Amino acid sequence: MLKKKYAQPLFVILMSFSMSVIMCGVVVAVNTGISEGFLGRWFYSWTFAFPVALIAAFTMAPILKPFVDKIASKD
């Protein structure tokens, strides 16, 4: 089992991965259509998008967490 201290970084990695997979698929499908070569175009786009999403998530999470904690209800 994974130690609790690794839960947040793992969550950020998995969320970045899943969001970049979905968003790249949607954007590639909208821009080029789902036709021959779609998976290759999607994978090529994803190889750039995932590192960007990962860096953005690790950068933004500590900035946004206090904001969310402040506006979220405590009940």
mmCIF file of C-alpha atoms in Angstrom:
data_model
loop_
_atom_site.group_PDB
_atom_site.id
_atom_site.type_symbol
_atom_site.label_atom_id
_atom_site.label_comp_id
_atom_site.label_asym_id
_atom_site.label_seq_id
_atom_site.Cartn_x
_atom_site.Cartn_y
_atom_site.Cartn_z
ATOM 1 C CA MET A 1 0.000 0.000 0.000
ATOM 2 C CA LEU A 2 1.138 3.526 -0.756
ATOM 3 C CA LYS A 3 2.061 5.850 2.095
ATOM 4 C CA LYS A 4 -0.369 8.718 2.763
ATOM 5 C CA LYS A 5 2.276 11.357 1.968
ATOM 6 C CA TYR A 6 2.305 10.179 -1.665
ATOM 7 C CA ALA A 7 -1.468 10.438 -2.109
ATOM 8 C CA GLN A 8 -1.544 14.073 -3.279
ATOM 9 C CA PRO A 9 1.298 13.791 -5.819
ATOM 10 C CA LEU A 10 -0.190 10.557 -7.152
ATOM 11 C CA PHE A 11 -3.581 12.239 -7.460
ATOM 12 C CA VAL A 12 -2.025 15.138 -9.411
ATOM 13 C CA ILE A 13 -0.192 12.750 -11.741
ATOM 14 C CA LEU A 14 -3.268 10.605 -12.407
ATOM 15 C CA MET A 15 -5.509 13.637 -12.901
ATOM 16 C CA SER A 16 -3.008 15.222 -15.315
ATOM 17 C CA PHE A 17 -2.729 11.961 -17.200
ATOM 18 C CA SER A 18 -6.471 11.404 -17.524
ATOM 19 C CA MET A 19 -7.320 15.007 -18.390
ATOM 20 C CA SER A 20 -4.579 15.223 -21.032
ATOM 21 C CA VAL A 21 -5.715 11.923 -22.594
ATOM 22 C CA ILE A 22 -9.318 13.124 -22.826
ATOM 23 C CA MET A 23 -8.583 16.688 -23.925
ATOM 24 C CA CYS A 24 -6.077 15.654 -26.586
ATOM 25 C CA GLY A 25 -8.565 13.163 -27.975
ATOM 26 C CA VAL A 26 -11.319 15.761 -28.144
ATOM 27 C CA VAL A 27 -9.151 18.509 -29.626
ATOM 28 C CA VAL A 28 -7.579 16.228 -32.236
ATOM 29 C CA ALA A 29 -11.014 14.829 -33.169
ATOM 30 C CA VAL A 30 -12.510 18.311 -33.513
ATOM 31 C CA ASN A 31 -9.585 19.698 -35.508
ATOM 32 C CA THR A 32 -8.770 16.762 -37.777
ATOM 33 C CA GLY A 33 -11.677 14.348 -37.439
ATOM 34 C CA ILE A 34 -11.719 10.730 -36.419
ATOM 35 C CA SER A 35 -10.230 9.202 -39.523
ATOM 36 C CA GLU A 36 -7.246 7.156 -40.561
ATOM 37 C CA GLY A 37 -4.252 8.100 -38.471
ATOM 38 C CA PHE A 38 -6.317 9.487 -35.592
ATOM 39 C CA LEU A 39 -4.523 7.460 -32.919
ATOM 40 C CA GLY A 40 -1.118 8.550 -34.219
ATOM 41 C CA ARG A 41 -2.160 12.215 -34.238
ATOM 42 C CA TRP A 42 -3.701 11.860 -30.791
ATOM 43 C CA PHE A 43 -0.601 10.177 -29.337
ATOM 44 C CA TYR A 44 1.712 12.775 -30.886
ATOM 45 C CA SER A 45 -0.365 15.573 -29.359
ATOM 46 C CA TRP A 46 -0.565 13.803 -26.017
ATOM 47 C CA THR A 47 3.222 13.423 -25.772
ATOM 48 C CA PHE A 48 3.418 17.226 -25.619
ATOM 49 C CA ALA A 49 0.266 17.847 -23.607
ATOM 50 C CA PHE A 50 0.926 15.457 -20.720
ATOM 51 C CA PRO A 51 4.173 17.073 -19.526
ATOM 52 C CA VAL A 52 2.565 20.512 -19.801
ATOM 53 C CA ALA A 53 -0.495 19.330 -17.851
ATOM 54 C CA LEU A 54 1.707 17.711 -15.222
ATOM 55 C CA ILE A 55 3.831 20.808 -14.698
ATOM 56 C CA ALA A 56 0.733 23.020 -14.644
ATOM 57 C CA ALA A 57 -1.020 20.808 -12.090
ATOM 58 C CA PHE A 58 1.985 20.626 -9.758
ATOM 59 C CA THR A 59 2.449 24.392 -10.095
ATOM 60 C CA MET A 60 -1.191 25.393 -9.665
ATOM 61 C CA ALA A 61 -2.269 22.915 -6.949
ATOM 62 C CA PRO A 62 -0.479 24.648 -4.055
ATOM 63 C CA ILE A 63 -1.648 28.038 -5.291
ATOM 64 C CA LEU A 64 -5.298 27.042 -5.686
ATOM 65 C CA LYS A 65 -5.674 24.803 -2.609
ATOM 66 C CA PRO A 66 -5.827 27.684 -0.088
ATOM 67 C CA PHE A 67 -8.351 29.457 -2.304
ATOM 68 C CA VAL A 68 -10.557 26.364 -2.508
ATOM 69 C CA ASP A 69 -10.211 25.752 1.236
ATOM 70 C CA LYS A 70 -11.314 29.334 1.870
ATOM 71 C CA ILE A 71 -14.433 29.230 -0.311
ATOM 72 C CA ALA A 72 -15.479 25.633 0.440
ATOM 73 C CA SER A 73 -18.006 25.123 3.199
ATOM 74 C CA LYS A 74 -16.892 23.303 6.304
ATOM 75 C CA ASP A 75 -20.021 21.190 6.813
#
